[in-house]
Coordinates of C-alpha atoms in Angstrom, one line a residue:
M47 CA 72.1 -33.7 -7.9
L48 CA 72.3 -32.2 -4.4
G49 CA 75.8 -32.7 -4.6
N50 CA 75.9 -29.9 -6.9
L51 CA 74.5 -27.4 -4.6
H52 CA 76.2 -24.6 -3.0
V53 CA 75.5 -24.6 0.7
S54 CA 74.0 -21.1 0.2
D55 CA 71.6 -22.3 -2.8
F56 CA 70.6 -25.4 -0.2
M57 CA 69.9 -23.0 2.5
A58 CA 67.7 -21.1 0.3
W59 CA 65.9 -24.0 -1.0
A60 CA 65.5 -25.3 2.7
R61 CA 64.2 -21.7 3.8
D62 CA 61.7 -22.0 0.9
I63 CA 60.6 -25.4 2.1
A64 CA 60.1 -24.1 5.5
V65 CA 58.1 -21.1 4.2
S66 CA 56.3 -23.2 2.2
R67 CA 55.1 -25.5 5.3
Q68 CA 54.6 -22.3 6.9
V69 CA 52.0 -21.3 4.6
L70 CA 50.6 -24.8 4.3
Q71 CA 49.8 -24.9 7.9
S72 CA 48.4 -21.4 8.2
L73 CA 46.4 -22.2 5.2
A74 CA 45.5 -25.2 6.9
L75 CA 44.6 -23.9 10.2
Q76 CA 42.4 -21.6 8.5
L77 CA 40.4 -24.1 6.9
A78 CA 39.9 -26.0 9.8
L79 CA 38.4 -23.0 11.7
T80 CA 36.2 -22.1 9.0
G81 CA 34.8 -25.6 8.9
A82 CA 34.7 -25.5 12.8
V83 CA 32.7 -22.2 12.3
V84 CA 30.2 -23.7 9.8
A85 CA 29.6 -26.6 11.9
L86 CA 29.1 -24.2 15.2
A87 CA 26.7 -22.4 13.0
W88 CA 24.7 -25.1 11.9
G89 CA 24.8 -26.4 15.5
I90 CA 23.3 -23.0 16.6
R91 CA 20.4 -23.0 14.0
A92 CA 19.7 -26.6 14.8
A93 CA 19.7 -25.8 18.9
T94 CA 17.7 -22.1 18.0
R95 CA 15.5 -23.7 15.0
A96 CA 12.0 -23.7 17.1
S97 CA 12.5 -20.7 18.2
V98 CA 13.3 -18.5 15.5
D99 CA 11.0 -19.7 13.5
R100 CA 8.3 -18.8 15.3
L101 CA 9.6 -15.5 15.8
I102 CA 9.6 -15.4 11.7
E103 CA 6.1 -16.7 11.7
R104 CA 5.0 -14.2 14.1
L105 CA 6.5 -11.3 12.3
V106 CA 6.4 -12.1 9.0
P107 CA 3.2 -12.6 6.9
S108 CA 4.2 -14.6 4.0
E109 CA 5.0 -18.1 3.7
W110 CA 7.4 -17.7 0.5
V111 CA 9.5 -15.0 2.6
R112 CA 9.4 -17.5 5.7
I113 CA 11.2 -20.2 3.7
E114 CA 13.9 -17.8 2.5
L115 CA 14.5 -16.6 6.0
R116 CA 15.0 -19.8 7.6
R117 CA 17.4 -20.8 5.0
L118 CA 19.2 -17.3 5.5
T119 CA 19.5 -18.2 9.3
I120 CA 22.2 -20.3 9.2
F121 CA 24.7 -18.0 6.7
G122 CA 23.9 -15.2 8.9
V123 CA 25.1 -17.4 12.2
A124 CA 28.1 -18.2 10.1
W125 CA 28.9 -14.9 9.0
L126 CA 28.7 -13.6 12.5
L127 CA 30.9 -16.2 14.2
L128 CA 33.5 -15.8 11.2
V129 CA 33.6 -12.1 11.5
I130 CA 34.3 -12.9 15.3
V131 CA 37.4 -15.1 14.4
E132 CA 38.6 -12.9 12.3
S133 CA 38.6 -10.1 14.5
A134 CA 40.4 -12.6 17.3
G135 CA 42.6 -13.4 15.0
T136 CA 43.9 -10.2 13.8
G137 CA 44.1 -9.3 17.3
L138 CA 46.5 -12.3 18.2
G139 CA 48.3 -11.2 15.3
L140 CA 47.7 -14.4 13.4
K141 CA 46.9 -14.3 9.6
V142 CA 43.5 -15.2 9.2
G143 CA 42.9 -13.9 5.4
L144 CA 41.3 -17.1 4.6
I145 CA 38.8 -16.5 7.1
G146 CA 38.5 -12.7 6.0
I147 CA 37.4 -14.2 2.5
A148 CA 35.2 -16.8 3.9
A149 CA 33.3 -13.9 5.9
T150 CA 33.0 -11.4 2.6
L151 CA 31.6 -14.6 0.5
S152 CA 28.7 -15.4 3.1
A153 CA 28.3 -11.8 3.6
L154 CA 27.7 -11.6 -0.6
W155 CA 25.5 -14.6 -0.1
I156 CA 23.4 -12.9 2.0
V157 CA 22.9 -9.6 0.4
L158 CA 22.3 -11.4 -2.9
R159 CA 19.5 -13.6 -1.3
A160 CA 18.3 -11.1 0.8
S161 CA 18.2 -8.4 -2.6
S162 CA 15.9 -11.1 -4.7
L163 CA 13.9 -11.5 -1.8
L164 CA 13.2 -8.2 -0.2
F165 CA 13.1 -5.6 -3.4
R166 CA 10.3 -6.3 -5.7
D167 CA 12.0 -4.2 -8.4
A168 CA 14.3 -6.4 -10.7
L169 CA 16.5 -3.6 -11.1
M170 CA 17.1 -2.5 -7.6
A171 CA 17.6 -5.6 -6.8
R172 CA 20.3 -5.9 -9.8
L173 CA 22.0 -2.7 -8.7
V174 CA 22.4 -3.7 -4.8
A175 CA 23.7 -7.6 -6.3
W176 CA 26.4 -5.7 -8.7
A177 CA 27.4 -3.1 -5.6
A178 CA 28.0 -6.0 -3.5
W179 CA 29.9 -8.0 -6.1
V180 CA 31.9 -5.2 -6.5
V181 CA 33.0 -4.5 -2.9
A182 CA 33.4 -7.8 -2.3
A183 CA 35.9 -8.1 -4.6
L184 CA 37.6 -5.2 -3.6
D185 CA 37.6 -6.5 -0.1
I186 CA 39.2 -9.9 -1.4
T187 CA 42.0 -8.4 -3.6
G188 CA 42.8 -6.0 -1.0
L189 CA 41.8 -2.8 -3.3
L190 CA 38.9 -1.8 -0.7
A191 CA 41.2 0.6 1.4
P192 CA 42.8 2.2 -1.7
T193 CA 39.4 2.5 -3.1
A194 CA 38.2 3.6 0.1
A195 CA 40.8 6.3 -0.3
A196 CA 40.7 7.4 -3.4
L197 CA 37.2 8.0 -3.1
D198 CA 37.7 10.0 -0.1
S199 CA 40.3 12.4 -1.4
A200 CA 37.7 13.4 -4.1
A201 CA 35.9 15.7 -1.8
L202 CA 34.4 19.2 -1.7
T203 CA 34.5 21.4 1.2
I204 CA 31.5 23.9 1.8
G205 CA 32.2 26.1 4.9
T206 CA 32.7 23.8 7.6
M207 CA 31.3 20.7 6.0
R208 CA 33.5 18.5 3.3
L209 CA 31.6 16.3 1.2
S210 CA 33.8 13.5 -0.4
L211 CA 32.7 10.8 -2.8
L212 CA 33.0 8.2 -0.1
L213 CA 30.6 10.0 2.4
I214 CA 28.3 10.7 -0.4
A215 CA 28.6 6.5 -0.6
K216 CA 28.2 5.6 2.7
A217 CA 25.3 8.2 3.4
V218 CA 23.5 6.7 0.4
L219 CA 23.8 3.3 1.6
V220 CA 23.1 3.8 5.6
I221 CA 20.2 5.7 4.6
A222 CA 18.5 3.4 1.7
I223 CA 19.2 0.5 4.5
L224 CA 17.8 3.0 7.6
L225 CA 14.7 3.5 5.1
W226 CA 14.0 0.0 4.5
I227 CA 13.9 -0.6 8.3
A228 CA 12.0 1.9 8.8
L229 CA 9.2 1.1 6.2
A230 CA 9.4 -2.6 7.3
L231 CA 8.8 -1.6 10.9
A232 CA 5.7 0.7 10.1
R233 CA 4.4 -1.7 7.9
L234 CA 4.5 -4.7 11.0
I235 CA 3.2 -1.4 13.4
G236 CA 0.8 -1.0 11.2
G237 CA -0.6 -4.6 11.5
R238 CA -0.5 -4.5 15.0
I239 CA -2.5 -1.5 14.9
E240 CA -5.4 -2.6 12.8
H241 CA -5.9 -5.2 15.2
L242 CA -6.5 -3.3 18.1
A243 CA -10.3 -3.2 18.6
G244 CA -10.8 -0.2 20.2
L245 CA -9.8 1.8 17.9
S246 CA -11.9 3.1 14.7
P247 CA -11.0 3.1 11.4
S248 CA -9.9 6.2 11.0
V249 CA -7.5 6.7 14.4
Q250 CA -6.1 4.0 13.0
T251 CA -5.0 5.1 9.7
L252 CA -4.4 8.3 11.4
A253 CA -1.9 6.5 13.7
R254 CA -0.2 4.3 11.0
N255 CA 0.7 7.6 9.2
L256 CA 1.9 9.4 11.9
V257 CA 4.3 6.4 12.9
K258 CA 5.5 6.0 9.5
I259 CA 6.6 9.6 9.2
A260 CA 7.9 9.5 12.6
L261 CA 10.2 6.4 11.6
V262 CA 11.2 7.7 8.4
F263 CA 12.2 11.1 9.7
L264 CA 14.2 9.1 12.7
A265 CA 15.9 7.2 9.9
L266 CA 16.9 10.2 8.0
L267 CA 18.5 11.9 10.7
I268 CA 20.2 8.8 12.3
G269 CA 21.7 8.1 8.9
L270 CA 23.0 11.6 8.5
N271 CA 24.5 11.3 11.8
A272 CA 25.7 8.1 11.2
V273 CA 28.0 8.9 8.2
G274 CA 29.2 12.1 10.4
I275 CA 26.9 15.2 8.2
D276 CA 26.9 17.6 10.8
L277 CA 23.0 18.8 10.3
T278 CA 23.6 22.4 11.3
A279 CA 25.7 22.9 8.3
F280 CA 22.8 22.9 6.3
T281 CA 20.9 26.0 8.6
V282 CA 22.6 28.1 5.8
F283 CA 20.3 26.9 2.7
S284 CA 17.3 26.1 5.1
G285 CA 15.7 29.7 4.4
A286 CA 15.6 29.6 1.0
I287 CA 14.9 26.1 0.3
G288 CA 11.9 26.4 2.8
V289 CA 10.5 29.3 0.6
G290 CA 11.3 27.3 -2.5
L291 CA 9.7 24.6 -0.6
G292 CA 6.9 26.3 0.4
F293 CA 6.0 27.7 -3.2
G294 CA 6.4 24.6 -5.0
L295 CA 4.8 21.4 -2.6
Q296 CA 2.0 23.9 -1.5
K297 CA -0.7 21.9 -3.0
I298 CA 1.0 18.7 -1.5
V299 CA 1.4 20.2 2.1
S300 CA -2.0 21.6 1.8
N301 CA -3.4 17.6 1.1
F302 CA -1.3 16.8 3.9
I303 CA -2.7 18.8 6.3
C304 CA -6.0 18.3 5.0
G305 CA -5.6 14.1 5.7
I306 CA -4.7 14.9 9.0
I307 CA -7.8 17.1 9.9
L308 CA -10.1 14.2 8.2
L309 CA -8.6 11.4 10.1
A310 CA -8.4 13.5 13.3
E311 CA -12.0 14.7 13.1
R312 CA -13.5 11.6 11.8
S313 CA -15.5 13.1 9.0
I314 CA -14.6 10.9 6.3
K315 CA -13.2 7.2 7.1
P316 CA -12.5 4.0 5.4
G317 CA -15.7 2.5 4.5
D318 CA -17.9 5.1 4.3
V319 CA -19.8 5.6 1.2
I320 CA -19.3 9.3 0.1
E321 CA -20.6 11.4 -2.9
V322 CA -17.9 14.3 -4.0
G323 CA -19.7 15.9 -7.5
N324 CA -20.4 13.2 -9.8
T325 CA -18.4 10.6 -7.7
H326 CA -20.1 8.1 -5.9
G327 CA -18.6 5.2 -3.9
F328 CA -17.2 4.0 -0.5
V329 CA -13.8 4.8 1.1
T330 CA -11.0 2.7 0.8
A331 CA -8.4 4.1 2.1
L332 CA -7.3 7.4 3.1
G333 CA -3.6 8.6 2.2
A334 CA -1.4 11.3 2.8
R335 CA -2.2 13.6 -0.3
Y336 CA -5.6 11.8 -1.6
T337 CA -8.8 9.6 -0.5
S338 CA -9.0 6.6 -2.5
V339 CA -12.9 5.8 -3.4
R340 CA -13.9 3.2 -5.5
G341 CA -17.7 2.9 -6.9
R342 CA -19.6 0.2 -7.7
D343 CA -18.0 -0.3 -11.4
G344 CA -14.9 -0.7 -10.2
K345 CA -13.2 2.3 -10.8
E346 CA -10.8 3.6 -8.4
Y347 CA -11.0 7.4 -8.1
L348 CA -8.1 9.0 -6.2
I349 CA -9.8 12.4 -4.6
P350 CA -7.5 14.8 -3.3
N351 CA -7.6 15.8 0.5
E352 CA -8.1 19.5 0.0
T353 CA -10.9 18.8 -2.3
L354 CA -12.9 16.9 0.4
I355 CA -12.3 19.8 2.9
T356 CA -13.1 22.8 0.6
N357 CA -16.0 21.4 -1.4
Q358 CA -19.6 19.8 -0.4
V359 CA -19.6 16.2 0.4
V360 CA -22.4 13.9 1.1
N361 CA -21.3 11.0 3.8
W362 CA -24.2 8.8 3.4
S363 CA -22.8 7.0 6.4
Y364 CA -21.6 9.7 8.7
S365 CA -23.4 8.9 11.8
N366 CA -25.7 6.5 10.9
P367 CA -25.4 3.8 7.8
M368 CA -29.3 3.8 7.4
V369 CA -30.2 5.7 4.2
R370 CA -33.8 6.6 2.9
L371 CA -34.3 5.8 -0.7
E372 CA -37.3 7.2 -3.2
L373 CA -39.0 5.8 -6.3
G374 CA -41.1 8.0 -8.4
F375 CA -43.7 5.7 -10.4
G376 CA -47.2 6.9 -12.0
V377 CA -50.5 5.0 -12.8
A378 CA -53.1 6.0 -15.3
Y379 CA -56.3 7.8 -14.4
G380 CA -59.2 5.4 -12.7
S381 CA -56.8 3.0 -11.0
D382 CA -57.2 2.7 -6.9
L383 CA -54.8 4.3 -5.3
R384 CA -55.3 3.2 -2.4
L385 CA -55.0 -0.5 -3.7
V386 CA -51.8 0.9 -5.4
R387 CA -50.1 2.4 -2.4
R388 CA -50.8 -1.0 -0.3
L389 CA -49.3 -2.5 -3.5
A390 CA -46.1 -0.7 -3.6
I391 CA -45.5 -0.7 0.3
D392 CA -45.9 -4.7 0.0
A393 CA -43.2 -4.6 -2.9
A394 CA -40.7 -3.0 -0.8
R395 CA -41.3 -5.0 2.2
Q396 CA -40.6 -8.3 0.0
T397 CA -37.6 -6.8 -1.4
A398 CA -34.0 -8.0 0.7
R399 CA -32.3 -5.3 1.9
V400 CA -34.9 -3.4 2.6
L401 CA -35.5 -2.1 6.3
A402 CA -38.9 -3.1 8.2
T403 CA -38.5 -0.2 10.5
P404 CA -38.6 2.3 9.7
A405 CA -41.7 1.0 7.6
P406 CA -41.8 1.9 3.6
L407 CA -44.3 4.6 2.6
C408 CA -46.2 5.5 -0.2
H409 CA -47.6 9.1 -1.0
V410 CA -49.5 10.5 -3.9
T411 CA -47.6 13.6 -5.3
Q412 CA -49.3 14.6 -8.3
F413 CA -52.5 14.5 -10.9
A414 CA -50.3 15.0 -14.0
D415 CA -50.9 15.1 -17.9
S416 CA -50.4 11.4 -18.6
G417 CA -51.5 9.8 -15.3
I418 CA -51.1 10.2 -11.2
N419 CA -47.5 10.3 -9.8
L420 CA -46.3 8.9 -6.6
V421 CA -43.4 8.3 -4.6
L422 CA -42.2 5.3 -2.9
R423 CA -39.9 5.9 0.0
F424 CA -38.2 2.8 1.7
W425 CA -34.8 2.5 3.8
I426 CA -31.4 0.3 3.8
D427 CA -28.3 0.4 6.3
D428 CA -26.3 -1.1 4.0
P429 CA -25.3 1.9 1.5
A430 CA -21.8 0.3 0.6
N431 CA -23.2 -2.6 -0.9
G432 CA -25.0 -0.6 -3.8
V433 CA -28.1 1.9 -4.2
V434 CA -29.1 1.6 -7.7
N435 CA -29.2 -2.4 -7.5
I436 CA -31.7 -2.1 -4.7
K437 CA -33.8 0.6 -5.9
G438 CA -33.8 -1.8 -9.6
D439 CA -35.1 -4.8 -7.1
V440 CA -38.2 -2.7 -6.1
F441 CA -39.3 -1.2 -9.2
L442 CA -39.5 -5.2 -10.3
A443 CA -41.2 -6.3 -7.5
L444 CA -43.4 -3.1 -7.7
W445 CA -43.9 -4.0 -11.5
D446 CA -45.0 -7.5 -10.7
R447 CA -47.6 -5.9 -8.4
L448 CA -48.7 -3.8 -10.7
T449 CA -49.1 -6.3 -13.5
E450 CA -50.9 -9.0 -11.2
N451 CA -53.6 -6.6 -10.4
H452 CA -53.8 -5.1 -13.4
V453 CA -52.9 -1.5 -12.6
E454 CA -52.0 0.3 -15.7
V455 CA -48.6 2.1 -15.8
P456 CA -48.8 5.2 -18.4
F457 CA -46.7 6.8 -21.2
P458 CA -47.0 10.2 -22.6
Q459 CA -49.7 10.0 -25.3
R460 CA -51.9 12.9 -27.0
D461 CA -55.6 12.9 -28.7
I462 CA -56.3 14.7 -31.5
R463 CA -59.9 15.3 -32.3
I464 CA -60.9 17.0 -35.7
R465 CA -64.6 19.3 -35.4
D466 CA -66.6 19.6 -38.7
V467 CA -64.9 17.1 -40.8
A468 CA -67.3 17.9 -44.0
E469 CA -67.2 21.9 -43.6
A470 CA -63.4 21.4 -43.6
A471 CA -63.2 18.7 -46.5
S472 CA -65.6 20.8 -48.8
R473 CA -62.8 23.4 -48.5
A474 CA -60.5 21.3 -49.7
I475 CA -62.1 20.0 -52.4
A476 CA -62.7 23.6 -53.4
A477 CA -59.1 24.7 -53.2
A478 CA -58.2 22.0 -54.9
A479 CA -60.5 22.8 -57.9
K480 CA -59.3 26.3 -58.4

C-alpha cells in the first residue's frame, strides 16, 4: 500500500501525523496541568481547612449554609488556580484552551451552587443558573467575544453618554452582585451591633438602618462607575426626576424621615408597649417606613412612622415600665365597706405580677342606685406581658374573697309597689262590666 503512495502524498500523511501528535501532546499536557491544579487545590484546602472553617462559622449563622460553603471552597481554589495557569500559558504563547474550559466549568459549578444557596426565590435562582449556562456555553464555543461585540454595537448615544446592550447587561450584573454583597455585609454588621451592650435598642436599630442605607448607596455608586457610566451625565435629568420623586414619594420620604426622628429621640423603641388609636401592643421592630406593633392576639400591625409622629401615642413604658391599673366593682348596701377594702387589697397582693410597692389601694367612689361602687388600684412593671390577663386574675381573686366572706355583689334591680289595690281592683271590675 505504501508503495503506491507518491512522495507528496507521503509527506502530507506524515505532516498530518506530526500535527496530530502535537495536538495529542498539547492535550495531554493540558490534562496533566489540570490534574495537577486540582491536586494542588485539594492540598491547599486540606492545609487551610481549620482556619477557613473557623472563619465560616464566625460569619455564617446557618449550619446548612456552612456545609455548602465548605464544599464550594475547593472549587473556588481550583478555579482561581486554573485562571492563573491559563493567564500564564497565554502570556507564554501556549495553547491552553482545555485549561480555559476547565476554569469555565469550575466557575459554572460555583455559580450554580451559590445561586441555589443564596437566593431563596426559586425563580431568581433559575434565572441566574440559565444566565450562567449561556455565558459558559458561549465561552467554551468561542462565541463570547463575537456576542459581546454584537451587544456593544447595539448602542444609543445620549449627549456624551453611550448606552449599549452590553453596558446595560454589565451594569445589571455588577450592581446585582454589589447589592447582594452590601446587604449581606449590612446583615453581618447589624448582627454585630445587636451584641453591643452599651447601645440601647433604638440606637442599635438606627445604626443598622444607617449602615444598610450607606452600603446600598455605596454599592450603586461603585457599580455604575465600574461599568464606565459617568454619573455626571444624569445631572440633566436630576431636576425633573427630583420634582417627580418629591410629589410621587412624598409619603415614603415623610415616613422615612419620621422613622429616623423616632430612632434618634428614642421616644419609641423596640420592646415598648404603646397604644395608638385602637391599636395596642408592644413594638417588635422599627423600619424605615413603618413600625411593627404586635398585639396580644398575635396580629402584627404595621403603623406608618408619620402616624406615630403626628398623632397622640400612649407609651406605657417610655421612661418607666411601671403602670397603674384600675378595677371598678360594687357591693350591695349593708356591706362592711372597711372589710371590703381589706379583701380587695389582699386579693391584689396575692396575685402574681402585682407589685408590693407601691401598695394596692381601694377607695369608695360612689353610692349608686344598685349598690356602692369602689375602685381597686394596683401597679405592674411588665405591661408587655399583657394587661387584660392580669386584670382578669385580680377580678377572679377578688370574687373568691368576696364570696368567702359572704359579701353580696349587686346587680341592677327595680322594686314595683302598687298602692290602694282594693280601690284599683273595683274600678277595673266596674269598667269591665260596662
